[in-house]
Amino acid sequence: MLEGPGVGFDSKAQAQGRAISKVTQRLIETWARGVRAMETVLEETTLADLCKPEVGALMYYI
């Protein structure tokens, strides 16, 4: 991981003890999936990955 521990989002704790609408529930689920995806990318990315040179792409000019 690039910098320290990930700061996740506990969706279960947000809804405890309260009735939430289906829309809010879906929003929380979608947000949690996004956070998990972001954490996965950050865990798999190293400084070496960021420092290696990229192959130059061809540019098309009009």
GROMACS .gro file of N, CA and C in nm:
model
  186
    1MET      N    1   0.084  -0.117   0.000
    1MET     CA    2   0.000   0.000   0.000
    1MET      C    3   0.089   0.124   0.000
    2LEU      N    4   0.044   0.225  -0.066
    2LEU     CA    5   0.127   0.344  -0.082
    2LEU      C    6   0.149   0.421   0.047
    3GLU      N    7   0.047   0.446   0.124
    3GLU     CA    8   0.061   0.531   0.242
    3GLU      C    9  -0.028   0.482   0.355
    4GLY      N   10   0.030   0.417   0.452
    4GLY     CA   11  -0.043   0.380   0.573
    4GLY      C   12  -0.165   0.293   0.549
    5PRO      N   13  -0.240   0.268   0.654
    5PRO     CA   14  -0.357   0.182   0.644
    5PRO      C   15  -0.471   0.252   0.570
    6GLY      N   16  -0.551   0.173   0.503
    6GLY     CA   17  -0.667   0.228   0.434
    6GLY      C   18  -0.773   0.271   0.534
    7VAL      N   19  -0.847   0.372   0.498
    7VAL     CA   20  -0.955   0.419   0.584
    7VAL      C   21  -1.084   0.380   0.515
    8GLY      N   22  -1.142   0.271   0.561
    8GLY     CA   23  -1.262   0.220   0.497
    8GLY      C   24  -1.388   0.288   0.545
    9PHE      N   25  -1.497   0.237   0.500
    9PHE     CA   26  -1.628   0.292   0.533
    9PHE      C   27  -1.712   0.176   0.583
   10ASP      N   28  -1.751   0.179   0.709
   10ASP     CA   29  -1.828   0.070   0.767
   10ASP      C   30  -1.976   0.095   0.742
   11SER      N   31  -2.029   0.036   0.636
   11SER     CA   32  -2.168   0.059   0.600
   11SER      C   33  -2.265  -0.004   0.698
   12LYS      N   34  -2.224  -0.111   0.763
   12LYS     CA   35  -2.312  -0.176   0.861
   12LYS      C   36  -2.335  -0.084   0.981
   13ALA      N   37  -2.229  -0.017   1.026
   13ALA     CA   38  -2.241   0.071   1.143
   13ALA      C   39  -2.329   0.191   1.112
   14GLN      N   40  -2.331   0.236   0.988
   14GLN     CA   41  -2.409   0.353   0.952
   14GLN      C   42  -2.559   0.329   0.964
   15ALA      N   43  -2.602   0.206   0.943
   15ALA     CA   44  -2.745   0.178   0.938
   15ALA      C   45  -2.799   0.114   1.065
   16GLN      N   46  -2.716   0.085   1.162
   16GLN     CA   47  -2.762   0.016   1.282
   16GLN      C   48  -2.863   0.099   1.359
   17GLY      N   49  -2.972   0.035   1.397
   17GLY     CA   50  -3.071   0.098   1.480
   17GLY      C   51  -3.164   0.194   1.409
   18ARG      N   52  -3.149   0.209   1.278
   18ARG     CA   53  -3.235   0.301   1.204
   18ARG      C   54  -3.295   0.231   1.083
   19ALA      N   55  -3.416   0.268   1.052
   19ALA     CA   56  -3.478   0.220   0.929
   19ALA      C   57  -3.432   0.312   0.816
   20ILE      N   58  -3.382   0.252   0.709
   20ILE     CA   59  -3.337   0.334   0.597
   20ILE      C   60  -3.412   0.294   0.472
   21SER      N   61  -3.427   0.388   0.382
   21SER     CA   62  -3.499   0.361   0.258
   21SER      C   63  -3.415   0.272   0.167
   22LYS      N   64  -3.481   0.213   0.069
   22LYS     CA   65  -3.411   0.128  -0.029
   22LYS      C   66  -3.308   0.210  -0.107
   23VAL      N   67  -3.343   0.335  -0.139
   23VAL     CA   68  -3.251   0.420  -0.213
   23VAL      C   69  -3.125   0.445  -0.131
   24THR      N   70  -3.142   0.477  -0.003
   24THR     CA   71  -3.028   0.501   0.085
   24THR      C   72  -2.946   0.374   0.101
   25GLN      N   73  -3.015   0.261   0.114
   25GLN     CA   74  -2.945   0.133   0.127
   25GLN      C   75  -2.860   0.105   0.003
   26ARG      N   76  -2.917   0.128  -0.114
   26ARG     CA   77  -2.842   0.106  -0.240
   26ARG      C   78  -2.724   0.203  -0.250
   27LEU      N   79  -2.744   0.327  -0.207
   27LEU     CA   80  -2.637   0.424  -0.210
   27LEU      C   81  -2.522   0.380  -0.120
   28ILE      N   82  -2.553   0.333   0.000
   28ILE     CA   83  -2.451   0.286   0.094
   28ILE      C   84  -2.379   0.165   0.036
   29GLU      N   85  -2.453   0.072  -0.025
   29GLU     CA   86  -2.391  -0.046  -0.085
   29GLU      C   87  -2.298  -0.008  -0.199
   30THR      N   88  -2.342   0.086  -0.283
   30THR     CA   89  -2.261   0.130  -0.396
   30THR      C   90  -2.135   0.201  -0.347
   31TRP      N   91  -2.151   0.287  -0.247
   31TRP     CA   92  -2.036   0.357  -0.190
   31TRP      C   93  -1.935   0.256  -0.133
   32ALA      N   94  -1.985   0.156  -0.061
   32ALA     CA   95  -1.897   0.054  -0.002
   32ALA      C   96  -1.822  -0.022  -0.110
   33ARG      N   97  -1.889  -0.055  -0.221
   33ARG     CA   98  -1.822  -0.123  -0.332
   33ARG      C   99  -1.712  -0.035  -0.392
   34GLY      N  100  -1.740   0.093  -0.405
   34GLY     CA  101  -1.640   0.186  -0.457
   34GLY      C  102  -1.518   0.195  -0.366
   35VAL      N  103  -1.543   0.201  -0.236
   35VAL     CA  104  -1.434   0.208  -0.138
   35VAL      C  105  -1.350   0.081  -0.144
   36ARG      N  106  -1.417  -0.036  -0.153
   36ARG     CA  107  -1.342  -0.162  -0.162
   36ARG      C  108  -1.257  -0.166  -0.289
   37ALA      N  109  -1.312  -0.120  -0.401
   37ALA     CA  110  -1.237  -0.119  -0.527
   37ALA      C  111  -1.117  -0.026  -0.517
   38MET      N  112  -1.136   0.091  -0.457
   38MET     CA  113  -1.026   0.186  -0.441
   38MET      C  114  -0.917   0.127  -0.353
   39GLU      N  115  -0.956   0.065  -0.242
   39GLU     CA  116  -0.858   0.005  -0.151
   39GLU      C  117  -0.781  -0.107  -0.219
   40THR      N  118  -0.848  -0.185  -0.304
   40THR     CA  119  -0.780  -0.293  -0.377
   40THR      C  120  -0.673  -0.235  -0.469
   41VAL      N  121  -0.707  -0.130  -0.542
   41VAL     CA  122  -0.610  -0.068  -0.632
   41VAL      C  123  -0.492  -0.012  -0.553
   42LEU      N  124  -0.520   0.055  -0.442
   42LEU     CA  125  -0.412   0.113  -0.361
   42LEU      C  126  -0.324   0.005  -0.300
   43GLU      N  127  -0.383  -0.107  -0.260
   43GLU     CA  128  -0.304  -0.216  -0.203
   43GLU      C  129  -0.214  -0.281  -0.307
   44GLU      N  130  -0.257  -0.283  -0.433
   44GLU     CA  131  -0.180  -0.348  -0.538
   44GLU      C  132  -0.078  -0.256  -0.605
   45THR      N  133  -0.085  -0.126  -0.579
   45THR     CA  134   0.004  -0.030  -0.643
   45THR      C  135   0.124  -0.004  -0.553
   46THR      N  136   0.242  -0.013  -0.611
   46THR     CA  137   0.365   0.013  -0.535
   46THR      C  138   0.432   0.139  -0.590
   47LEU      N  139   0.529   0.189  -0.515
   47LEU     CA  140   0.607   0.303  -0.564
   47LEU      C  141   0.683   0.267  -0.690
   48ALA      N  142   0.727   0.142  -0.699
   48ALA     CA  143   0.797   0.097  -0.821
   48ALA      C  144   0.705   0.108  -0.942
   49ASP      N  145   0.577   0.074  -0.924
   49ASP     CA  146   0.481   0.087  -1.034
   49ASP      C  147   0.470   0.232  -1.080
   50LEU      N  148   0.468   0.323  -0.985
   50LEU     CA  149   0.453   0.464  -1.018
   50LEU      C  150   0.579   0.524  -1.080
   51CYS      N  151   0.694   0.467  -1.049
   51CYS     CA  152   0.822   0.524  -1.096
   51CYS      C  153   0.870   0.467  -1.228
   52LYS      N  154   0.815   0.355  -1.273
   52LYS     CA  155   0.867   0.297  -1.397
   52LYS      C  156   0.822   0.382  -1.517
   53PRO      N  157   0.910   0.396  -1.614
   53PRO     CA  158   0.879   0.481  -1.729
   53PRO      C  159   0.765   0.422  -1.812
   54GLU      N  160   0.684   0.511  -1.865
   54GLU     CA  161   0.573   0.469  -1.950
   54GLU      C  162   0.617   0.473  -2.096
   55VAL      N  163   0.560   0.385  -2.174
   55VAL     CA  164   0.587   0.385  -2.318
   55VAL      C  165   0.511   0.503  -2.377
   56GLY      N  166   0.580   0.583  -2.455
   56GLY     CA  167   0.516   0.700  -2.516
   56GLY      C  168   0.409   0.659  -2.616
   57ALA      N  169   0.297   0.726  -2.611
   57ALA     CA  170   0.189   0.700  -2.705
   57ALA      C  171   0.205   0.791  -2.827
   58LEU      N  172   0.166   0.741  -2.942
   58LEU     CA  173   0.170   0.821  -3.063
   58LEU      C  174   0.059   0.926  -3.057
   59MET      N  175   0.093   1.046  -3.098
   59MET     CA  176  -0.006   1.154  -3.099
   59MET      C  177  -0.053   1.177  -3.241
   60TYR      N  178  -0.178   1.209  -3.255
   60TYR     CA  179  -0.235   1.239  -3.386
   60TYR      C  180  -0.265   1.389  -3.389
   61TYR      N  181  -0.205   1.459  -3.482
   61TYR     CA  182  -0.227   1.603  -3.493
   61TYR      C  183  -0.302   1.632  -3.622
   62ILE      N  184  -0.392   1.724  -3.616
   62ILE     CA  185  -0.470   1.763  -3.735
   62ILE      C  186  -0.400   1.879  -3.803
   0.00000   0.00000   0.00000
